[in-house]
mmCIF file of C-alpha atoms and ligand atoms in Angstrom:
data_model
loop_
_atom_site.group_PDB
_atom_site.id
_atom_site.type_symbol
_atom_site.label_atom_id
_atom_site.label_comp_id
_atom_site.label_asym_id
_atom_site.label_seq_id
_atom_site.Cartn_x
_atom_site.Cartn_y
_atom_site.Cartn_z
ATOM 1 C CA MET A 96 49.308 -271.960 -81.240
ATOM 2 C CA ASP A 97 48.706 -273.189 -77.989
ATOM 3 C CA ALA A 98 51.158 -272.715 -75.178
ATOM 4 C CA TYR A 99 53.034 -276.251 -75.470
ATOM 5 C CA THR A 100 53.325 -276.220 -79.244
ATOM 6 C CA CYS A 101 54.634 -272.703 -78.887
ATOM 7 C CA ILE A 102 57.496 -273.846 -76.471
ATOM 8 C CA ARG A 103 57.995 -277.251 -78.334
ATOM 9 C CA THR A 104 58.477 -275.667 -81.780
ATOM 10 C CA LYS A 105 60.601 -272.714 -80.486
ATOM 11 C CA ARG A 106 63.770 -272.817 -82.297
ATOM 12 C CA ASP A 107 66.593 -270.112 -82.226
ATOM 13 C CA SER A 108 67.184 -269.075 -85.755
ATOM 14 C CA ARG A 109 69.041 -266.476 -87.284
ATOM 15 C CA ALA A 110 67.644 -265.781 -91.003
ATOM 16 C CA TYR A 111 64.897 -263.363 -91.151
ATOM 17 C CA ALA A 112 62.978 -262.013 -93.836
ATOM 18 C CA GLY A 113 62.842 -258.094 -94.362
ATOM 19 C CA ARG A 114 59.322 -257.785 -93.160
ATOM 20 C CA PRO A 115 59.609 -255.447 -90.264
ATOM 21 C CA ILE A 116 57.766 -255.946 -87.081
ATOM 22 C CA SER A 117 54.923 -253.643 -86.232
ATOM 23 C CA ASP A 118 54.726 -251.574 -82.762
ATOM 24 C CA GLU A 119 51.756 -253.727 -81.905
ATOM 25 C CA ALA A 120 53.693 -256.536 -81.780
ATOM 26 C CA LEU A 121 56.640 -255.041 -80.252
ATOM 27 C CA GLN A 122 54.590 -253.955 -77.430
ATOM 28 C CA ARG A 123 53.163 -257.239 -77.206
ATOM 29 C CA ILE A 124 56.899 -258.824 -76.746
ATOM 30 C CA LEU A 125 57.620 -256.292 -74.353
ATOM 31 C CA GLN A 126 54.544 -256.594 -72.083
ATOM 32 C CA ALA A 127 55.730 -260.765 -72.377
ATOM 33 C CA GLY A 128 59.055 -259.709 -70.841
ATOM 34 C CA ARG A 129 57.394 -257.280 -68.154
ATOM 35 C CA MET A 130 55.263 -259.667 -67.171
ATOM 36 C CA ALA A 131 58.029 -262.302 -65.607
ATOM 37 C CA GLY A 132 58.249 -263.237 -62.291
ATOM 38 C CA SER A 133 61.410 -262.241 -60.508
ATOM 39 C CA SER A 134 63.091 -262.934 -57.216
ATOM 40 C CA LYS A 135 61.048 -261.026 -54.442
ATOM 41 C CA ASN A 136 59.243 -259.387 -57.456
ATOM 42 C CA THR A 137 62.526 -257.004 -58.077
ATOM 43 C CA GLN A 138 62.196 -256.775 -61.605
ATOM 44 C CA PRO A 139 65.879 -256.168 -62.142
ATOM 45 C CA TRP A 140 65.948 -255.434 -65.895
ATOM 46 C CA ALA A 141 65.204 -252.991 -68.136
ATOM 47 C CA PHE A 142 64.938 -253.604 -72.184
ATOM 48 C CA VAL A 143 66.719 -251.508 -74.541
ATOM 49 C CA VAL A 144 65.088 -252.010 -78.202
ATOM 50 C CA LEU A 145 67.270 -251.417 -81.182
ATOM 51 C CA ARG A 146 65.966 -251.026 -84.940
ATOM 52 C CA ASP A 147 68.508 -248.502 -86.136
ATOM 53 C CA GLU A 148 71.177 -250.357 -88.616
ATOM 54 C CA ALA A 149 74.105 -248.407 -86.952
ATOM 55 C CA ARG A 150 73.336 -249.210 -83.311
ATOM 56 C CA LYS A 151 72.704 -252.768 -84.159
ATOM 57 C CA ALA A 152 76.111 -253.054 -85.918
ATOM 58 C CA GLU A 153 77.616 -251.835 -82.995
ATOM 59 C CA LEU A 154 76.054 -253.600 -80.824
ATOM 60 C CA ALA A 155 76.940 -256.785 -82.686
ATOM 61 C CA ALA A 156 80.597 -256.012 -82.519
ATOM 62 C CA CYS A 157 80.360 -257.022 -78.918
ATOM 63 C CA GLY A 158 79.723 -260.785 -79.288
ATOM 64 C CA GLN A 159 81.492 -263.702 -80.860
ATOM 65 C CA PHE A 160 78.586 -265.024 -82.394
ATOM 66 C CA ALA A 161 76.623 -261.916 -83.187
ATOM 67 C CA ALA A 162 76.697 -261.386 -87.172
ATOM 68 C CA HIS A 163 73.184 -262.205 -88.000
ATOM 69 C CA VAL A 164 71.675 -259.496 -85.654
ATOM 70 C CA PRO A 165 72.363 -256.617 -87.982
ATOM 71 C CA SER A 166 70.150 -258.212 -90.414
ATOM 72 C CA ALA A 167 67.080 -258.802 -87.613
ATOM 73 C CA PRO A 168 64.698 -255.808 -88.013
ATOM 74 C CA LEU A 169 64.323 -255.918 -84.195
ATOM 75 C CA VAL A 170 66.888 -256.207 -81.403
ATOM 76 C CA ILE A 171 66.100 -255.914 -77.712
ATOM 77 C CA ALA A 172 69.056 -256.157 -75.381
ATOM 78 C CA VAL A 173 67.746 -257.227 -71.594
ATOM 79 C CA VAL A 174 69.643 -255.327 -69.117
ATOM 80 C CA LEU A 175 70.109 -256.445 -65.505
ATOM 81 C CA THR A 176 70.098 -253.415 -63.122
ATOM 82 C CA PRO A 177 72.645 -253.793 -60.231
ATOM 83 C CA GLY A 178 72.006 -257.048 -58.032
ATOM 84 C CA GLY A 179 69.972 -258.522 -60.669
ATOM 85 C CA GLY A 180 70.323 -262.329 -61.123
ATOM 86 C CA ALA A 181 70.457 -264.344 -64.759
ATOM 87 C CA PHE A 182 67.597 -266.372 -63.733
ATOM 88 C CA ASP A 183 65.616 -263.359 -63.930
ATOM 89 C CA ALA A 184 66.722 -262.054 -67.011
ATOM 90 C CA GLY A 185 66.106 -265.713 -68.496
ATOM 91 C CA ARG A 186 62.422 -265.636 -67.508
ATOM 92 C CA ALA A 187 61.974 -262.191 -69.183
ATOM 93 C CA ALA A 188 63.668 -263.520 -72.213
ATOM 94 C CA GLN A 189 62.258 -266.484 -72.633
ATOM 95 C CA ASN A 190 58.988 -264.732 -72.480
ATOM 96 C CA MET A 191 59.839 -262.394 -74.867
ATOM 97 C CA MET A 192 60.640 -265.042 -76.979
ATOM 98 C CA LEU A 193 57.724 -267.213 -76.946
ATOM 99 C CA ALA A 194 55.068 -264.454 -77.275
ATOM 100 C CA ALA A 195 57.217 -263.358 -80.230
ATOM 101 C CA TRP A 196 57.132 -266.872 -81.662
ATOM 102 C CA ALA A 197 53.487 -267.251 -80.802
ATOM 103 C CA GLU A 198 52.696 -264.800 -83.690
ATOM 104 C CA GLY A 199 55.000 -266.327 -86.038
ATOM 105 C CA ILE A 200 58.622 -264.186 -85.130
ATOM 106 C CA THR A 201 61.284 -266.275 -84.487
ATOM 107 C CA SER A 202 64.488 -264.873 -82.733
ATOM 108 C CA CYS A 203 67.617 -265.760 -80.867
ATOM 109 C CA PRO A 204 69.277 -265.093 -77.957
ATOM 110 C CA VAL A 205 72.833 -263.532 -78.317
ATOM 111 C CA SER A 206 75.666 -263.260 -75.945
ATOM 112 C CA MET A 207 77.855 -260.293 -75.327
ATOM 113 C CA HIS A 208 81.266 -261.663 -75.022
ATOM 114 C CA ASP A 209 82.420 -258.020 -74.324
ATOM 115 C CA GLN A 210 80.676 -256.483 -71.579
ATOM 116 C CA ASP A 211 82.268 -252.924 -71.586
ATOM 117 C CA CYS A 212 81.818 -252.789 -75.488
ATOM 118 C CA ALA A 213 78.059 -253.620 -75.372
ATOM 119 C CA ALA A 214 77.614 -251.329 -72.159
ATOM 120 C CA ARG A 215 79.479 -248.211 -74.247
ATOM 121 C CA ALA A 216 77.412 -249.122 -77.277
ATOM 122 C CA LEU A 217 74.141 -248.709 -75.237
ATOM 123 C CA GLY A 218 74.909 -246.248 -73.059
ATOM 124 C CA LEU A 219 74.336 -248.137 -70.054
ATOM 125 C CA PRO A 220 74.491 -246.585 -66.351
ATOM 126 C CA ALA A 221 77.641 -247.703 -64.000
ATOM 127 C CA GLU A 222 77.054 -251.505 -62.908
ATOM 128 C CA HIS A 223 73.891 -252.236 -65.235
ATOM 129 C CA ARG A 224 75.090 -254.990 -67.850
ATOM 130 C CA VAL A 225 73.589 -256.699 -70.450
ATOM 131 C CA ALA A 226 72.384 -260.739 -69.711
ATOM 132 C CA ILE A 227 71.113 -261.297 -73.043
ATOM 133 C CA VAL A 228 70.546 -259.589 -76.431
ATOM 134 C CA ILE A 229 67.617 -261.099 -78.586
ATOM 135 C CA SER A 230 67.703 -260.470 -82.076
ATOM 136 C CA PHE A 231 63.676 -260.976 -83.469
ATOM 137 C CA GLY A 232 62.290 -261.244 -87.053
ATOM 138 C CA TYR A 233 59.617 -263.282 -89.309
ATOM 139 C CA PRO A 234 61.601 -266.751 -90.742
ATOM 140 C CA GLU A 235 63.337 -266.095 -94.195
ATOM 141 C CA SER A 236 61.958 -269.726 -94.644
ATOM 142 C CA GLU A 237 60.747 -272.670 -93.281
ATOM 143 C CA ALA A 238 64.546 -274.346 -93.751
ATOM 144 C CA SER A 239 65.885 -271.720 -91.438
ATOM 145 C CA LEU A 240 63.986 -272.721 -88.358
ATOM 146 C CA HIS A 241 65.972 -275.917 -87.994
ATOM 147 C CA ARG A 242 63.362 -278.046 -86.619
ATOM 148 C CA GLY A 243 65.584 -281.023 -86.908
ATOM 149 C CA VAL A 244 67.909 -279.943 -83.788
ATOM 150 C CA VAL A 245 67.982 -282.581 -80.674
ATOM 151 C CA ARG A 246 67.550 -282.455 -77.106
ATOM 152 C CA THR A 247 68.877 -285.115 -74.382
ATOM 153 C CA PRO A 248 66.125 -287.547 -74.167
ATOM 154 C CA LEU A 249 64.050 -287.087 -70.715
ATOM 155 C CA ALA A 250 65.366 -290.245 -69.823
ATOM 156 C CA GLU A 251 68.647 -289.037 -69.294
ATOM 157 C CA LEU A 252 67.454 -286.068 -67.641
ATOM 158 C CA VAL A 253 65.272 -286.912 -65.254
ATOM 159 C CA ARG A 254 65.238 -288.294 -61.881
ATOM 160 C CA TYR A 255 62.338 -289.306 -59.080
ATOM 161 C CA GLU A 256 62.542 -288.754 -55.829
ATOM 162 C CA ARG A 257 66.385 -288.650 -55.343
ATOM 163 C CA TRP A 258 69.451 -288.520 -57.846
HETATM 164 C C1 FMN B 145 72.714 -268.182 -72.925
HETATM 165 C C2 FMN B 145 72.662 -268.079 -74.295
HETATM 166 C C3 FMN B 145 73.615 -267.398 -75.024
HETATM 167 C C4 FMN B 145 73.324 -267.663 -76.331
HETATM 168 N N1 FMN B 145 74.418 -267.349 -77.346
HETATM 169 C C5 FMN B 145 74.148 -267.050 -78.640
HETATM 170 C C6 FMN B 145 75.170 -266.478 -79.676
HETATM 171 O O1 FMN B 145 76.044 -265.735 -78.863
HETATM 172 N N2 FMN B 145 75.263 -266.585 -81.046
HETATM 173 C C7 FMN B 145 73.855 -267.492 -81.051
HETATM 174 O O2 FMN B 145 73.952 -267.493 -82.709
HETATM 175 N N3 FMN B 145 73.196 -268.324 -80.215
HETATM 176 C C8 FMN B 145 73.002 -268.351 -79.310
HETATM 177 N N4 FMN B 145 72.169 -268.744 -78.237
HETATM 178 C C9 FMN B 145 71.413 -269.927 -78.977
HETATM 179 C C10 FMN B 145 72.022 -271.388 -78.820
HETATM 180 O O3 FMN B 145 72.891 -271.466 -80.131
HETATM 181 C C11 FMN B 145 70.609 -272.140 -79.309
HETATM 182 O O4 FMN B 145 69.559 -271.721 -77.838
HETATM 183 C C12 FMN B 145 70.800 -273.434 -78.871
HETATM 184 O O5 FMN B 145 71.752 -273.728 -80.413
HETATM 185 C C13 FMN B 145 69.568 -274.330 -79.457
HETATM 186 O O6 FMN B 145 68.881 -274.062 -80.583
HETATM 187 P P1 FMN B 145 67.514 -274.349 -81.008
HETATM 188 O O7 FMN B 145 66.601 -273.665 -80.115
HETATM 189 O O8 FMN B 145 66.949 -273.752 -82.534
HETATM 190 O O9 FMN B 145 67.224 -275.823 -81.025
HETATM 191 C C14 FMN B 145 72.617 -268.617 -76.911
HETATM 192 C C15 FMN B 145 71.443 -269.139 -76.187
HETATM 193 C C16 FMN B 145 71.886 -269.112 -74.884
HETATM 194 C C17 FMN B 145 70.537 -269.702 -74.004
#
């Protein structure tokens, strides 16, 4: 899949097949996150990998829309170290999701609405926070990818030279 097709067809989907994600694929996903650029190259992140059923369930309880998380064979929490910015975390997260999708692994970013709960579940050091949790898995079905979702037309988004 070329980069543009990967970006254009990436959907956030929440229904996963039981097929496990190999350690090799996991390493590629993590490397993609690691290679993201960040402000002044501070790399203000750490990635917590969860595969244990009980750990996934504990973390899922910290988000309001995270019911699907325990069913994902792989979950990665993108953690911001002190002073880290949300944009940096977003770049790492999107890199991971696109690298996964390039090899057929779908994903969904998930918010942790209760940050204290998420910090406890992951055993984070002081002043670290969860920027986003990402659930990964092979798609349960073609239909589960929701390809019909629309986006705002470019004509409404783009201005040239001035607003
Ligand atoms: C910052 C952020 C937080 C999100 N949080 C959740 C969440 O808590 N639960 C969830 O199911 N989806 C979550 N999503 C996924 C969005 O619902 C999804 O990106 C949006 O509906 C577009 O979906 P599509 O790419 O499949 O069209 C989140 C996405 C982003 C970017």
